[in-house]
Amino acid sequence: LIRGDLVSEDGRTAALLISFDEDRIDAVRAAVLDEIRAIVQRRLPAGLRAHFNGSIEISEAYNRVTLDNQRTFIPPIFVLTFGAIYLMFRSIRRTALTMVAVSLSIVWTLGLYSLLGFTYNVLSSMIVPLIVVLAIADDVHIMQHFEHVRRHADPERAFKRTIHHLLAPLLGASGTTALGMLSLATTSVVAVRQFGIGSAVGIMVDFALSIVFMPTLLAWMKPKATVAPHEAWLVRPMQAIARFSSGRPRRVLAISAAVLIAAIAGVPRLRVDTNHINFFAENHPLGSSARVIDRKLAGVYSFQFFLEGPPDSMKTPDALHRMERLAAELSRLPFVKKVTSPADYVKRINRELQGGRPEAAVVPSDPNLIAQELFLFAMSDDGRSWSEWSPAIFRKHRCPSSSCR
């Protein structure tokens, strides 16, 4: 029963399966897994190597990777963003103002995300770079237009004209983007739904902060007498693109249509893959342990289905024979390594109680005998071994069939 499942065929690999209380394990998952690893590694004999895998280990690995990515990538994102903005405006104060505005948008977004009762996971970690990109776009638009008006007007007028000029386009851009993300709220996948709602909230928070915060602080700064470097760099190339597009509209439409057709042709070739092991690199501990389990044992992933009926209906010979036939049919499917059902345990117990004769490895025809055998199997949870399951014990529990002897 355990060969190829809990113990490999060559006897070099064995599995210990640990089940958890799903309702309570999330609150203490990291600490419990760390304690299990410490216990195993501390008592591991020389020459043995331990691998850890399973759904709960994969979930915790996602959490660790998410936190590591935040610590690893957010600082360089801010450094690169700071450098790019400074390169465009050549002003430490304006660059710092933009970074403060971006940081406020991120803090407000993540704070509201938590207040909504959502959990932070590997998918929601993409909210931060999304808000950074959108916040910079809004803030740079506002800063550029404000600086342009400020050269010829006082701060109050520059503030009013900037809001009047950019309110509608920024609201339209932010609103349509937020609605697109909010459409994810219709999915039944909780993580995706939370990501969509959190992103939509963050996008509109960024719009509100940008349209109020940026012009207010820009009005307190002295106007720049020189033209910003990015205006000198980009005006002429953008004018050239505008002349090309307006002078050759048919060519532009033809090229756009060709690119669209090529993109549409690629849509049916999309491949959906939600194998969590493949999300990690091959040299990651989850990947290496999965290869060992898949090659030596029954595999990391299992598919379980449950049959439910009236009381004692699963103890009848007919039900067990049906399970046996179903298991045999499932075993013939490609990629199925092993199928185990209650019928396997009943046949094993029946064989041992019949002196270990191979021909006795069958499902008994007496439902009372089946019930008694399942009762003995349940007793194994109390630490009883096969050697204790003697016919004397079996007779003690009033098996009415002569086959008990």
CSV table of C-alpha atoms in Angstrom, one decimal:
chain,number,residue,atom,x,y,z
A,1,LEU,CA,0.0,0.0,0.0
A,2,ILE,CA,2.8,2.4,0.8
A,3,ARG,CA,5.3,1.4,-1.9
A,4,GLY,CA,5.6,4.1,-4.5
A,5,ASP,CA,3.6,6.5,-2.3
A,6,LEU,CA,5.2,6.9,1.2
A,7,VAL,CA,8.3,4.8,0.3
A,8,SER,CA,10.1,4.6,-3.0
A,9,GLU,CA,10.6,1.4,-4.9
A,10,ASP,CA,14.4,1.3,-4.1
A,11,GLY,CA,13.8,2.1,-0.4
A,12,ARG,CA,16.0,5.2,-0.5
A,13,THR,CA,13.3,7.8,-0.2
A,14,ALA,CA,10.5,8.0,2.4
A,15,ALA,CA,7.7,10.6,3.0
A,16,LEU,CA,6.3,11.9,6.3
A,17,LEU,CA,2.9,13.5,5.7
A,18,ILE,CA,1.7,16.1,8.2
A,19,SER,CA,-1.9,17.4,8.2
A,20,PHE,CA,-2.9,20.7,9.7
A,21,ASP,CA,-6.0,22.4,11.0
A,22,GLU,CA,-6.7,24.7,8.0
A,23,ASP,CA,-8.8,27.1,10.1
A,24,ARG,CA,-6.0,28.0,12.5
A,25,ILE,CA,-2.7,27.3,10.7
A,26,ASP,CA,-2.6,30.5,8.7
A,27,ALA,CA,-2.0,32.6,11.8
A,28,VAL,CA,1.0,30.6,12.9
A,29,ARG,CA,2.1,29.0,9.7
A,30,ALA,CA,5.6,30.5,9.4
A,31,ALA,CA,6.5,29.7,13.0
A,32,VAL,CA,5.1,26.1,12.8
A,33,LEU,CA,7.0,25.3,9.6
A,34,ASP,CA,10.2,26.8,11.0
A,35,GLU,CA,9.8,24.6,14.1
A,36,ILE,CA,9.2,21.5,12.0
A,37,ARG,CA,12.4,22.2,9.9
A,38,ALA,CA,14.4,22.8,13.1
A,39,ILE,CA,13.2,19.5,14.6
A,40,VAL,CA,13.9,17.5,11.4
A,41,GLN,CA,17.3,19.0,10.7
A,42,ARG,CA,18.4,18.7,14.4
A,43,ARG,CA,17.7,14.9,14.4
A,44,LEU,CA,18.6,14.1,10.9
A,45,PRO,CA,21.0,11.1,10.8
A,46,ALA,CA,24.3,11.3,8.9
A,47,GLY,CA,23.9,10.6,5.2
A,48,LEU,CA,20.2,11.6,5.0
A,49,ARG,CA,18.8,14.7,3.3
A,50,ALA,CA,15.5,16.3,4.1
A,51,HIS,CA,13.2,17.9,1.5
A,52,PHE,CA,10.1,20.0,2.4
A,53,ASN,CA,7.2,20.5,0.1
A,54,GLY,CA,3.4,20.5,-0.1
A,55,SER,CA,0.6,23.1,-0.4
A,56,ILE,CA,1.3,24.8,3.0
A,57,GLU,CA,5.1,25.0,2.2
A,58,ILE,CA,4.3,26.5,-1.2
A,59,SER,CA,2.0,29.1,0.4
A,60,GLU,CA,4.6,30.1,2.9
A,61,ALA,CA,7.3,30.2,0.1
A,62,TYR,CA,5.0,32.7,-1.7
A,63,ASN,CA,4.9,34.8,1.4
A,64,ARG,CA,8.7,34.7,1.9
A,65,VAL,CA,9.3,35.6,-1.8
A,66,THR,CA,6.8,38.4,-1.7
A,67,LEU,CA,8.5,40.0,1.4
A,68,ASP,CA,11.9,39.4,-0.1
A,69,ASN,CA,10.9,41.0,-3.4
A,70,GLN,CA,9.6,44.1,-1.5
A,71,ARG,CA,12.9,44.5,0.3
A,72,THR,CA,15.0,43.8,-2.8
A,73,PHE,CA,13.2,45.7,-5.5
A,74,ILE,CA,11.5,48.7,-3.9
A,75,PRO,CA,14.7,50.6,-3.0
A,76,PRO,CA,16.2,50.3,-6.5
A,77,ILE,CA,12.8,51.3,-8.0
A,78,PHE,CA,12.9,54.5,-6.0
A,79,VAL,CA,16.6,55.1,-6.8
A,80,LEU,CA,16.0,54.7,-10.6
A,81,THR,CA,12.9,56.8,-10.4
A,82,PHE,CA,14.7,59.6,-8.5
A,83,GLY,CA,17.5,59.6,-11.1
A,84,ALA,CA,15.1,59.7,-14.1
A,85,ILE,CA,13.0,62.6,-12.7
A,86,TYR,CA,16.1,64.5,-11.8
A,87,LEU,CA,17.5,64.0,-15.3
A,88,MET,CA,14.3,65.5,-16.7
A,89,PHE,CA,13.9,68.5,-14.4
A,90,ARG,CA,17.5,69.0,-13.1
A,91,SER,CA,16.0,70.1,-9.8
A,92,ILE,CA,16.6,68.4,-6.4
A,93,ARG,CA,13.5,70.1,-4.9
A,94,ARG,CA,11.1,69.1,-7.7
A,95,THR,CA,12.5,65.6,-7.8
A,96,ALA,CA,12.1,65.3,-4.0
A,97,LEU,CA,8.5,66.7,-4.3
A,98,THR,CA,7.6,64.1,-6.9
A,99,MET,CA,9.1,61.3,-4.7
A,100,VAL,CA,7.2,62.5,-1.7
A,101,ALA,CA,3.9,62.5,-3.7
A,102,VAL,CA,4.6,59.0,-5.0
A,103,SER,CA,5.4,57.8,-1.5
A,104,LEU,CA,2.1,59.3,-0.2
A,105,SER,CA,0.1,57.5,-2.9
A,106,ILE,CA,1.7,54.2,-2.0
A,107,VAL,CA,1.2,54.6,1.7
A,108,TRP,CA,-2.5,55.6,1.3
A,109,THR,CA,-3.1,52.8,-1.2
A,110,LEU,CA,-1.6,50.1,1.1
A,111,GLY,CA,-3.3,51.6,4.2
A,112,LEU,CA,-6.7,51.5,2.5
A,113,TYR,CA,-6.0,48.0,1.2
A,114,SER,CA,-5.5,46.8,4.7
A,115,LEU,CA,-8.5,48.7,6.1
A,116,LEU,CA,-10.6,46.9,3.5
A,117,GLY,CA,-9.6,43.7,5.2
A,118,PHE,CA,-7.6,42.3,2.3
A,119,THR,CA,-4.5,40.1,2.7
A,120,TYR,CA,-1.2,41.0,1.1
A,121,ASN,CA,0.1,38.3,-1.2
A,122,VAL,CA,2.3,37.7,-4.2
A,123,LEU,CA,-0.4,39.1,-6.5
A,124,SER,CA,-1.2,42.2,-4.5
A,125,SER,CA,2.5,43.0,-4.3
A,126,MET,CA,2.2,44.3,-7.9
A,127,ILE,CA,0.0,47.1,-6.7
A,128,VAL,CA,3.1,49.1,-5.5
A,129,PRO,CA,4.9,49.2,-9.0
A,130,LEU,CA,1.5,49.9,-10.6
A,131,ILE,CA,0.9,53.0,-8.3
A,132,VAL,CA,4.5,54.2,-8.8
A,133,VAL,CA,4.1,54.2,-12.6
A,134,LEU,CA,0.7,56.0,-12.6
A,135,ALA,CA,1.7,58.4,-9.8
A,136,ILE,CA,4.8,59.5,-11.7
A,137,ALA,CA,2.9,60.0,-14.9
A,138,ASP,CA,0.3,62.2,-13.2
A,139,ASP,CA,2.8,64.2,-11.1
A,140,VAL,CA,5.1,64.8,-14.1
A,141,HIS,CA,2.2,66.0,-16.2
A,142,ILE,CA,1.1,68.4,-13.4
A,143,MET,CA,4.6,69.7,-12.8
A,144,GLN,CA,5.4,70.3,-16.4
A,145,HIS,CA,2.2,72.2,-17.1
A,146,PHE,CA,2.5,74.2,-13.9
A,147,GLU,CA,6.1,75.2,-14.7
A,148,HIS,CA,5.1,76.3,-18.2
A,149,VAL,CA,2.2,78.6,-16.9
A,150,ARG,CA,4.3,79.8,-13.9
A,151,ARG,CA,6.8,81.5,-16.2
A,152,HIS,CA,4.0,84.0,-17.3
A,153,ALA,CA,1.6,84.1,-14.3
A,154,ASP,CA,1.5,84.3,-10.5
A,155,PRO,CA,1.3,81.1,-8.4
A,156,GLU,CA,-2.5,81.4,-7.8
A,157,ARG,CA,-3.2,81.7,-11.5
A,158,ALA,CA,-0.8,78.9,-12.3
A,159,PHE,CA,-2.6,76.7,-9.8
A,160,LYS,CA,-6.0,77.4,-11.2
A,161,ARG,CA,-5.0,77.0,-14.9
A,162,THR,CA,-3.2,73.8,-14.1
A,163,ILE,CA,-6.2,72.3,-12.4
A,164,HIS,CA,-8.6,73.6,-15.1
A,165,HIS,CA,-6.4,72.2,-17.9
A,166,LEU,CA,-5.5,68.7,-16.4
A,167,LEU,CA,-8.5,67.8,-14.3
A,168,ALA,CA,-10.5,66.3,-17.1
A,169,PRO,CA,-7.8,64.3,-18.9
A,170,LEU,CA,-6.2,63.0,-15.7
A,171,LEU,CA,-9.6,62.0,-14.3
A,172,GLY,CA,-10.5,60.3,-17.6
A,173,ALA,CA,-7.2,58.4,-17.6
A,174,SER,CA,-7.3,57.4,-14.0
A,175,GLY,CA,-11.0,56.6,-14.1
A,176,THR,CA,-10.8,54.3,-17.1
A,177,THR,CA,-7.7,52.6,-15.6
A,178,ALA,CA,-9.5,52.1,-12.3
A,179,LEU,CA,-12.6,50.7,-14.0
A,180,GLY,CA,-10.5,48.3,-15.9
A,181,MET,CA,-8.9,47.0,-12.7
A,182,LEU,CA,-12.2,47.0,-10.9
A,183,SER,CA,-13.6,44.6,-13.5
A,184,LEU,CA,-11.4,42.0,-11.8
A,185,ALA,CA,-13.8,42.2,-8.9
A,186,THR,CA,-16.2,39.9,-10.8
A,187,THR,CA,-13.9,36.9,-10.6
A,188,SER,CA,-14.4,34.1,-8.1
A,189,VAL,CA,-10.7,34.0,-7.3
A,190,VAL,CA,-10.3,35.9,-4.0
A,191,ALA,CA,-6.7,37.1,-4.6
A,192,VAL,CA,-7.5,38.4,-8.0
A,193,ARG,CA,-10.6,40.2,-6.8
A,194,GLN,CA,-8.7,41.8,-3.9
A,195,PHE,CA,-6.0,42.9,-6.3
A,196,GLY,CA,-8.5,44.5,-8.7
A,197,ILE,CA,-10.3,46.4,-6.0
A,198,GLY,CA,-7.1,47.5,-4.2
A,199,SER,CA,-5.6,48.7,-7.5
A,200,ALA,CA,-8.7,50.7,-8.4
A,201,VAL,CA,-8.8,52.3,-5.0
A,202,GLY,CA,-5.1,53.1,-5.2
A,203,ILE,CA,-5.4,54.6,-8.7
A,204,MET,CA,-8.1,57.0,-7.6
A,205,VAL,CA,-6.3,57.9,-4.4
A,206,ASP,CA,-3.2,58.8,-6.5
A,207,PHE,CA,-5.3,61.0,-8.8
A,208,ALA,CA,-6.8,62.9,-5.8
A,209,LEU,CA,-3.4,63.4,-4.1
A,210,SER,CA,-1.7,64.4,-7.3
A,211,ILE,CA,-4.3,67.0,-8.4
A,212,VAL,CA,-4.3,68.6,-5.0
A,213,PHE,CA,-0.9,68.0,-3.4
A,214,MET,CA,1.4,68.7,-6.4
A,215,PRO,CA,0.1,72.2,-7.5
A,216,THR,CA,-0.2,73.3,-3.9
A,217,LEU,CA,3.5,72.7,-3.1
A,218,LEU,CA,4.6,73.8,-6.6
A,219,ALA,CA,3.0,77.2,-5.9
A,220,TRP,CA,5.4,77.7,-2.9
A,221,MET,CA,8.5,77.0,-5.0
A,222,LYS,CA,10.3,79.7,-7.0
A,223,PRO,CA,9.8,79.4,-10.8
A,224,LYS,CA,12.6,78.1,-12.9
A,225,ALA,CA,14.0,80.6,-15.4
A,226,THR,CA,15.4,78.0,-17.8
A,227,VAL,CA,13.5,75.4,-19.8
A,228,ALA,CA,13.5,71.9,-18.4
A,229,PRO,CA,16.0,69.6,-20.2
A,230,HIS,CA,13.3,67.1,-21.2
A,231,GLU,CA,11.4,69.8,-23.1
A,232,ALA,CA,14.4,70.6,-25.2
A,233,TRP,CA,15.1,66.9,-25.9
A,234,LEU,CA,11.6,65.8,-26.7
A,235,VAL,CA,9.8,68.7,-28.4
A,236,ARG,CA,11.5,68.2,-31.8
A,237,PRO,CA,11.2,64.4,-31.9
A,238,MET,CA,7.5,64.6,-30.9
A,239,GLN,CA,6.9,67.3,-33.6
A,240,ALA,CA,8.5,65.1,-36.2
A,241,ILE,CA,6.3,62.2,-35.2
A,242,ALA,CA,3.2,64.4,-35.3
A,243,ARG,CA,4.2,65.6,-38.9
A,244,PHE,CA,4.7,62.0,-40.0
A,245,SER,CA,1.4,60.8,-38.5
A,246,SER,CA,-0.7,63.6,-39.8
A,247,GLY,CA,0.9,63.6,-43.3
A,248,ARG,CA,0.6,59.8,-43.8
A,249,PRO,CA,-2.6,58.7,-42.0
A,250,ARG,CA,-3.2,55.7,-44.3
A,251,ARG,CA,0.2,54.3,-43.8
A,252,VAL,CA,-0.1,54.7,-40.1
A,253,LEU,CA,-3.5,52.9,-40.1
A,254,ALA,CA,-2.2,50.1,-42.3
A,255,ILE,CA,0.8,49.5,-40.0
A,256,SER,CA,-1.4,49.6,-36.9
A,257,ALA,CA,-3.8,47.2,-38.5
A,258,ALA,CA,-1.0,44.8,-39.4
A,259,VAL,CA,0.3,44.9,-35.8
A,260,LEU,CA,-3.2,44.3,-34.5
A,261,ILE,CA,-3.8,41.3,-36.7
A,262,ALA,CA,-0.4,39.8,-35.6
A,263,ALA,CA,-1.4,40.3,-32.0
A,264,ILE,CA,-4.8,38.8,-32.4
A,265,ALA,CA,-3.2,35.7,-34.1
A,266,GLY,CA,-1.1,35.2,-31.0
A,267,VAL,CA,-4.0,35.3,-28.5
A,268,PRO,CA,-5.1,31.6,-29.2
A,269,ARG,CA,-1.6,30.5,-28.5
A,270,LEU,CA,-1.7,31.7,-24.9
A,271,ARG,CA,-1.0,28.8,-22.5
A,272,VAL,CA,-2.5,28.8,-19.1
A,273,ASP,CA,-0.1,27.3,-16.4
A,274,THR,CA,-0.9,27.5,-12.7
A,275,ASN,CA,1.6,24.9,-11.6
A,276,HIS,CA,2.9,26.6,-8.5
A,277,ILE,CA,6.2,24.6,-8.6
A,278,ASN,CA,7.0,26.0,-12.1
A,279,PHE,CA,6.7,29.5,-10.7
A,280,PHE,CA,10.0,29.0,-8.8
A,281,ALA,CA,13.4,28.6,-10.3
A,282,GLU,CA,14.8,25.0,-10.8
A,283,ASN,CA,17.4,25.5,-8.2
A,284,HIS,CA,14.8,26.7,-5.6
A,285,PRO,CA,14.3,24.2,-2.7
A,286,LEU,CA,10.7,23.7,-3.8
A,287,GLY,CA,11.7,22.8,-7.3
A,288,SER,CA,14.4,20.3,-6.2
A,289,SER,CA,12.2,18.7,-3.6
A,290,ALA,CA,9.3,18.4,-6.1
A,291,ARG,CA,11.6,16.6,-8.6
A,292,VAL,CA,12.6,14.1,-5.9
A,293,ILE,CA,9.0,13.5,-4.8
A,294,ASP,CA,7.7,13.2,-8.4
A,295,ARG,CA,10.5,10.9,-9.4
A,296,LYS,CA,10.6,8.6,-6.4
A,297,LEU,CA,7.2,8.8,-4.8
A,298,ALA,CA,3.6,9.5,-5.8
A,299,GLY,CA,4.2,13.2,-6.5
A,300,VAL,CA,3.7,16.6,-4.9
A,301,TYR,CA,0.1,17.1,-6.1
A,302,SER,CA,-2.8,14.7,-5.4
A,303,PHE,CA,-6.4,14.8,-6.4
A,304,GLN,CA,-8.9,13.7,-3.8
A,305,PHE,CA,-12.6,13.2,-4.2
A,306,PHE,CA,-15.1,12.1,-1.6
A,307,LEU,CA,-18.3,10.0,-1.8
A,308,GLU,CA,-21.1,10.7,0.6
A,309,GLY,CA,-24.2,8.7,1.2
A,310,PRO,CA,-26.6,7.4,3.9
A,311,PRO,CA,-25.1,6.1,7.2
A,312,ASP,CA,-22.9,2.9,6.7
A,313,SER,CA,-23.5,3.0,2.9
A,314,MET,CA,-19.8,3.0,2.2
A,315,LYS,CA,-19.2,-0.2,4.2
A,316,THR,CA,-21.3,-2.3,1.8
A,317,PRO,CA,-19.6,-4.8,-0.5
A,318,ASP,CA,-21.3,-3.2,-3.5
A,319,ALA,CA,-19.8,0.3,-2.7
A,320,LEU,CA,-16.3,-1.1,-2.1
A,321,HIS,CA,-16.4,-3.1,-5.3
A,322,ARG,CA,-17.5,0.0,-7.2
A,323,MET,CA,-14.6,1.9,-5.6
A,324,GLU,CA,-12.2,-0.9,-6.6
A,325,ARG,CA,-13.3,-0.8,-10.2
A,326,LEU,CA,-13.2,3.0,-10.3
A,327,ALA,CA,-9.6,2.9,-8.9
A,328,ALA,CA,-8.6,0.4,-11.5
A,329,GLU,CA,-10.0,2.6,-14.3
A,330,LEU,CA,-8.4,5.7,-12.9
A,331,SER,CA,-5.0,4.0,-12.7
A,332,ARG,CA,-5.1,3.4,-16.4
A,333,LEU,CA,-5.2,7.2,-17.1
A,334,PRO,CA,-2.0,8.8,-18.3
A,335,PHE,CA,0.2,10.5,-15.7
A,336,VAL,CA,-1.7,8.8,-12.8
A,337,LYS,CA,0.9,7.1,-10.6
A,338,LYS,CA,-1.2,5.6,-7.9
A,339,VAL,CA,-4.8,5.4,-6.7
A,340,THR,CA,-5.8,4.4,-3.2
A,341,SER,CA,-9.3,3.8,-1.9
A,342,PRO,CA,-10.9,2.2,1.3
A,343,ALA,CA,-11.2,-1.0,-0.7
A,344,ASP,CA,-7.4,-1.4,-0.7
A,345,TYR,CA,-7.3,-1.2,3.1
A,346,VAL,CA,-10.2,-3.6,3.5
A,347,LYS,CA,-8.5,-6.2,1.2
A,348,ARG,CA,-5.2,-5.8,3.1
A,349,ILE,CA,-6.8,-6.3,6.5
A,350,ASN,CA,-8.8,-9.3,5.2
A,351,ARG,CA,-5.6,-10.9,3.8
A,352,GLU,CA,-3.7,-10.5,7.1
A,353,LEU,CA,-6.6,-11.9,9.1
A,354,GLN,CA,-6.7,-14.9,6.8
A,355,GLY,CA,-3.0,-15.8,7.5
A,356,GLY,CA,-1.5,-13.6,4.8
A,357,ARG,CA,-2.8,-15.8,2.0
A,358,PRO,CA,-2.6,-13.8,-1.3
A,359,GLU,CA,-6.0,-15.1,-2.5
A,360,ALA,CA,-7.6,-13.6,0.6
A,361,ALA,CA,-6.8,-10.1,-0.6
A,362,VAL,CA,-10.4,-9.4,-1.7
A,363,VAL,CA,-13.3,-7.4,-0.4
A,364,PRO,CA,-15.5,-9.7,1.8
A,365,SER,CA,-19.1,-10.3,0.7
A,366,ASP,CA,-20.3,-9.9,4.3
A,367,PRO,CA,-21.0,-6.2,5.2
A,368,ASN,CA,-20.7,-7.0,9.0
A,369,LEU,CA,-17.2,-8.4,8.3
A,370,ILE,CA,-16.3,-5.2,6.4
A,371,ALA,CA,-17.5,-3.1,9.3
A,372,GLN,CA,-15.4,-5.1,11.8
A,373,GLU,CA,-12.3,-4.8,9.5
A,374,LEU,CA,-12.7,-1.1,9.2
A,375,PHE,CA,-13.1,-0.8,12.9
A,376,LEU,CA,-9.8,-2.6,13.4
A,377,PHE,CA,-8.2,-0.2,10.8
A,378,ALA,CA,-9.5,2.8,12.8
A,379,MET,CA,-7.8,1.4,15.9
A,380,SER,CA,-4.4,1.8,14.2
A,381,ASP,CA,-4.7,5.6,14.9
A,382,ASP,CA,-4.0,4.6,18.5
A,383,GLY,CA,-0.6,3.2,17.6
A,384,ARG,CA,-1.6,-0.4,17.1
A,385,SER,CA,0.6,-2.4,14.8
A,386,TRP,CA,-0.3,-5.2,12.4
A,387,SER,CA,1.1,-7.8,14.8
A,388,GLU,CA,-1.5,-6.9,17.3
A,389,TRP,CA,-4.4,-7.5,14.9
A,390,SER,CA,-4.8,-11.2,15.6
A,391,PRO,CA,-7.9,-13.4,15.0
A,392,ALA,CA,-8.3,-13.4,18.8
A,393,ILE,CA,-8.8,-9.7,18.9
A,394,PHE,CA,-11.1,-9.9,15.9
A,395,ARG,CA,-13.3,-12.6,17.5
A,396,LYS,CA,-13.5,-10.4,20.6
A,397,HIS,CA,-15.5,-7.9,18.6
A,398,ARG,CA,-18.2,-10.4,17.6
A,399,CYS,CA,-17.6,-11.1,14.0
A,400,PRO,CA,-20.5,-13.3,13.0
A,401,SER,CA,-18.9,-14.8,9.9
A,402,SER,CA,-17.1,-18.1,9.9
A,403,SER,CA,-14.4,-16.5,7.7
A,404,CYS,CA,-13.1,-14.7,10.8
A,405,ARG,CA,-11.5,-17.9,11.9
